[in-house]
Amino acid sequence: MAARDRIDHCLEHLTTIPDEQLYEPRPVGRDELPSTVIGLLFHAAEHTTMHVGQIRTTLKVIRGTS
């Protein structure tokens, strides 16, 4: 499956999450820190954005552009 198809598949899956499930508690990590489904989705989006920025910065350094 191509990367774009995987992204589309994941985005489609997000639309199937019922609204009432978004605020269900979810423990995170070994310490089981408290979060919710929507909190984890938001964190995943933020985390991905951070990595995209790192990739762009690395490419600029490699290419010698600003």
CSV table of N, CA and C in Angstrom, one decimal:
chain,number,residue,atom,x,y,z
A,1,MET,N,0.8,-1.2,0.0
A,1,MET,CA,0.0,0.0,0.0
A,1,MET,C,0.9,1.2,0.0
A,2,ALA,N,0.6,2.2,-0.9
A,2,ALA,CA,1.4,3.4,-1.0
A,2,ALA,C,1.2,4.3,0.2
A,3,ALA,N,2.1,5.2,0.5
A,3,ALA,CA,2.0,6.0,1.7
A,3,ALA,C,0.7,6.9,1.7
A,4,ARG,N,0.4,7.4,0.5
A,4,ARG,CA,-0.8,8.3,0.4
A,4,ARG,C,-2.1,7.4,0.7
A,5,ASP,N,-2.1,6.2,0.2
A,5,ASP,CA,-3.2,5.3,0.5
A,5,ASP,C,-3.3,5.0,2.0
A,6,ARG,N,-2.2,4.8,2.6
A,6,ARG,CA,-2.2,4.5,4.1
A,6,ARG,C,-2.7,5.7,4.9
A,7,ILE,N,-2.3,6.9,4.5
A,7,ILE,CA,-2.8,8.1,5.1
A,7,ILE,C,-4.3,8.3,4.9
A,8,ASP,N,-4.8,8.1,3.7
A,8,ASP,CA,-6.2,8.2,3.5
A,8,ASP,C,-7.0,7.1,4.3
A,9,HIS,N,-6.4,5.9,4.4
A,9,HIS,CA,-7.1,4.9,5.2
A,9,HIS,C,-7.2,5.3,6.6
A,10,CYS,N,-6.1,5.8,7.2
A,10,CYS,CA,-6.1,6.3,8.6
A,10,CYS,C,-7.1,7.4,8.8
A,11,LEU,N,-7.1,8.4,7.9
A,11,LEU,CA,-8.0,9.5,8.1
A,11,LEU,C,-9.5,9.0,8.0
A,12,GLU,N,-9.7,8.0,7.1
A,12,GLU,CA,-11.1,7.5,7.0
A,12,GLU,C,-11.4,6.7,8.3
A,13,HIS,N,-10.5,6.0,8.9
A,13,HIS,CA,-10.7,5.3,10.2
A,13,HIS,C,-11.1,6.3,11.3
A,14,LEU,N,-10.4,7.5,11.3
A,14,LEU,CA,-10.7,8.5,12.4
A,14,LEU,C,-12.2,8.9,12.3
A,15,THR,N,-12.8,8.9,11.2
A,15,THR,CA,-14.2,9.3,11.1
A,15,THR,C,-15.1,8.3,11.7
A,16,THR,N,-14.6,7.1,12.0
A,16,THR,CA,-15.5,6.0,12.5
A,16,THR,C,-15.5,6.0,14.0
A,17,ILE,N,-14.7,6.9,14.7
A,17,ILE,CA,-14.6,6.9,16.1
A,17,ILE,C,-15.9,7.7,16.6
A,18,PRO,N,-16.7,7.0,17.4
A,18,PRO,CA,-17.9,7.7,17.9
A,18,PRO,C,-17.5,8.9,18.8
A,19,ASP,N,-18.3,10.0,18.7
A,19,ASP,CA,-18.0,11.2,19.5
A,19,ASP,C,-17.9,10.9,21.0
A,20,GLU,N,-18.8,10.0,21.5
A,20,GLU,CA,-18.7,9.7,23.0
A,20,GLU,C,-17.5,9.0,23.4
A,21,GLN,N,-16.8,8.3,22.4
A,21,GLN,CA,-15.6,7.6,22.8
A,21,GLN,C,-14.4,8.5,22.9
A,22,LEU,N,-14.5,9.7,22.3
A,22,LEU,CA,-13.3,10.6,22.3
A,22,LEU,C,-12.9,11.0,23.7
A,23,TYR,N,-13.8,11.1,24.6
A,23,TYR,CA,-13.5,11.5,25.9
A,23,TYR,C,-13.3,10.4,26.9
A,24,GLU,N,-13.2,9.2,26.4
A,24,GLU,CA,-12.9,8.0,27.3
A,24,GLU,C,-11.5,8.1,27.8
A,25,PRO,N,-11.3,7.7,29.0
A,25,PRO,CA,-9.9,7.7,29.6
A,25,PRO,C,-9.0,6.6,29.0
A,26,ARG,N,-7.8,7.0,28.8
A,26,ARG,CA,-6.8,6.0,28.3
A,26,ARG,C,-5.5,6.2,29.0
A,27,PRO,N,-5.0,5.1,29.7
A,27,PRO,CA,-3.7,5.3,30.4
A,27,PRO,C,-2.6,5.2,29.4
A,28,VAL,N,-1.5,6.0,29.7
A,28,VAL,CA,-0.4,6.1,28.7
A,28,VAL,C,0.9,5.7,29.4
A,29,GLY,N,1.6,4.8,28.7
A,29,GLY,CA,2.9,4.4,29.2
A,29,GLY,C,3.0,3.5,30.4
A,30,ARG,N,4.2,3.3,30.8
A,30,ARG,CA,4.4,2.4,32.0
A,30,ARG,C,3.8,3.0,33.3
A,31,ASP,N,3.8,4.3,33.4
A,31,ASP,CA,3.2,5.0,34.5
A,31,ASP,C,1.7,5.2,34.4
A,32,GLU,N,1.2,4.8,33.3
A,32,GLU,CA,-0.3,4.9,33.0
A,32,GLU,C,-0.8,6.3,33.3
A,33,LEU,N,-0.1,7.3,32.7
A,33,LEU,CA,-0.5,8.7,32.8
A,33,LEU,C,-1.9,8.8,32.2
A,34,PRO,N,-2.7,9.7,32.8
A,34,PRO,CA,-4.1,9.8,32.4
A,34,PRO,C,-4.2,10.6,31.1
A,35,SER,N,-5.0,10.2,30.2
A,35,SER,CA,-5.3,10.9,28.9
A,35,SER,C,-6.6,10.4,28.5
A,36,THR,N,-7.0,10.9,27.3
A,36,THR,CA,-8.3,10.5,26.7
A,36,THR,C,-8.0,10.2,25.2
A,37,VAL,N,-9.0,9.6,24.5
A,37,VAL,CA,-8.8,9.2,23.1
A,37,VAL,C,-8.5,10.5,22.3
A,38,ILE,N,-9.2,11.6,22.5
A,38,ILE,CA,-9.0,12.8,21.8
A,38,ILE,C,-7.6,13.4,22.1
A,39,GLY,N,-7.2,13.3,23.4
A,39,GLY,CA,-5.9,13.8,23.8
A,39,GLY,C,-4.8,13.1,23.1
A,40,LEU,N,-5.0,11.7,23.0
A,40,LEU,CA,-3.9,10.9,22.3
A,40,LEU,C,-3.9,11.2,20.8
A,41,LEU,N,-5.1,11.4,20.2
A,41,LEU,CA,-5.1,11.8,18.8
A,41,LEU,C,-4.4,13.1,18.5
A,42,PHE,N,-4.7,14.1,19.4
A,42,PHE,CA,-4.1,15.4,19.3
A,42,PHE,C,-2.6,15.3,19.5
A,43,HIS,N,-2.2,14.5,20.4
A,43,HIS,CA,-0.7,14.3,20.7
A,43,HIS,C,-0.1,13.7,19.4
A,44,ALA,N,-0.7,12.7,18.8
A,44,ALA,CA,-0.2,12.1,17.6
A,44,ALA,C,0.0,13.1,16.5
A,45,ALA,N,-1.0,14.0,16.3
A,45,ALA,CA,-0.9,15.0,15.3
A,45,ALA,C,0.3,16.0,15.6
A,46,GLU,N,0.4,16.4,16.8
A,46,GLU,CA,1.5,17.3,17.2
A,46,GLU,C,2.8,16.6,17.0
A,47,HIS,N,2.9,15.4,17.4
A,47,HIS,CA,4.2,14.7,17.3
A,47,HIS,C,4.6,14.5,15.9
A,48,THR,N,3.6,14.2,15.0
A,48,THR,CA,3.9,14.0,13.6
A,48,THR,C,4.4,15.3,13.0
A,49,THR,N,3.7,16.4,13.4
A,49,THR,CA,4.1,17.7,12.9
A,49,THR,C,5.6,18.1,13.3
A,50,MET,N,5.9,17.7,14.5
A,50,MET,CA,7.3,18.0,15.0
A,50,MET,C,8.3,17.2,14.1
A,51,HIS,N,8.0,15.9,13.8
A,51,HIS,CA,8.9,15.2,13.0
A,51,HIS,C,9.0,15.7,11.6
A,52,VAL,N,7.9,16.2,11.0
A,52,VAL,CA,7.9,16.8,9.7
A,52,VAL,C,8.8,18.0,9.7
A,53,GLY,N,8.8,18.8,10.7
A,53,GLY,CA,9.7,19.9,10.8
A,53,GLY,C,11.1,19.5,10.9
A,54,GLN,N,11.4,18.4,11.7
A,54,GLN,CA,12.8,17.9,11.8
A,54,GLN,C,13.3,17.5,10.4
A,55,ILE,N,12.4,16.8,9.7
A,55,ILE,CA,12.8,16.3,8.3
A,55,ILE,C,13.1,17.5,7.4
A,56,ARG,N,12.2,18.5,7.4
A,56,ARG,CA,12.4,19.7,6.6
A,56,ARG,C,13.7,20.4,6.9
A,57,THR,N,14.0,20.6,8.2
A,57,THR,CA,15.2,21.2,8.6
A,57,THR,C,16.4,20.4,8.2
A,58,THR,N,16.4,19.1,8.4
A,58,THR,CA,17.5,18.3,8.0
A,58,THR,C,17.8,18.4,6.5
A,59,LEU,N,16.7,18.4,5.7
A,59,LEU,CA,16.9,18.5,4.2
A,59,LEU,C,17.5,19.8,3.9
A,60,LYS,N,17.1,20.9,4.5
A,60,LYS,CA,17.6,22.2,4.3
A,60,LYS,C,19.1,22.2,4.6
A,61,VAL,N,19.5,21.6,5.7
A,61,VAL,CA,21.0,21.6,6.0
A,61,VAL,C,21.7,20.8,5.0
A,62,ILE,N,21.2,19.6,4.6
A,62,ILE,CA,21.9,18.8,3.6
A,62,ILE,C,22.0,19.5,2.3
A,63,ARG,N,20.9,20.2,1.9
A,63,ARG,CA,20.9,20.9,0.6
A,63,ARG,C,21.6,22.2,0.6
A,64,GLY,N,21.9,22.7,1.8
A,64,GLY,CA,22.5,24.0,2.0
A,64,GLY,C,21.6,25.2,1.6
A,65,THR,N,20.3,25.0,1.8
A,65,THR,CA,19.4,26.1,1.6
A,65,THR,C,18.8,26.6,2.9
A,66,SER,N,18.2,27.8,2.8
A,66,SER,CA,17.6,28.4,4.0
A,66,SER,C,16.1,28.5,3.9
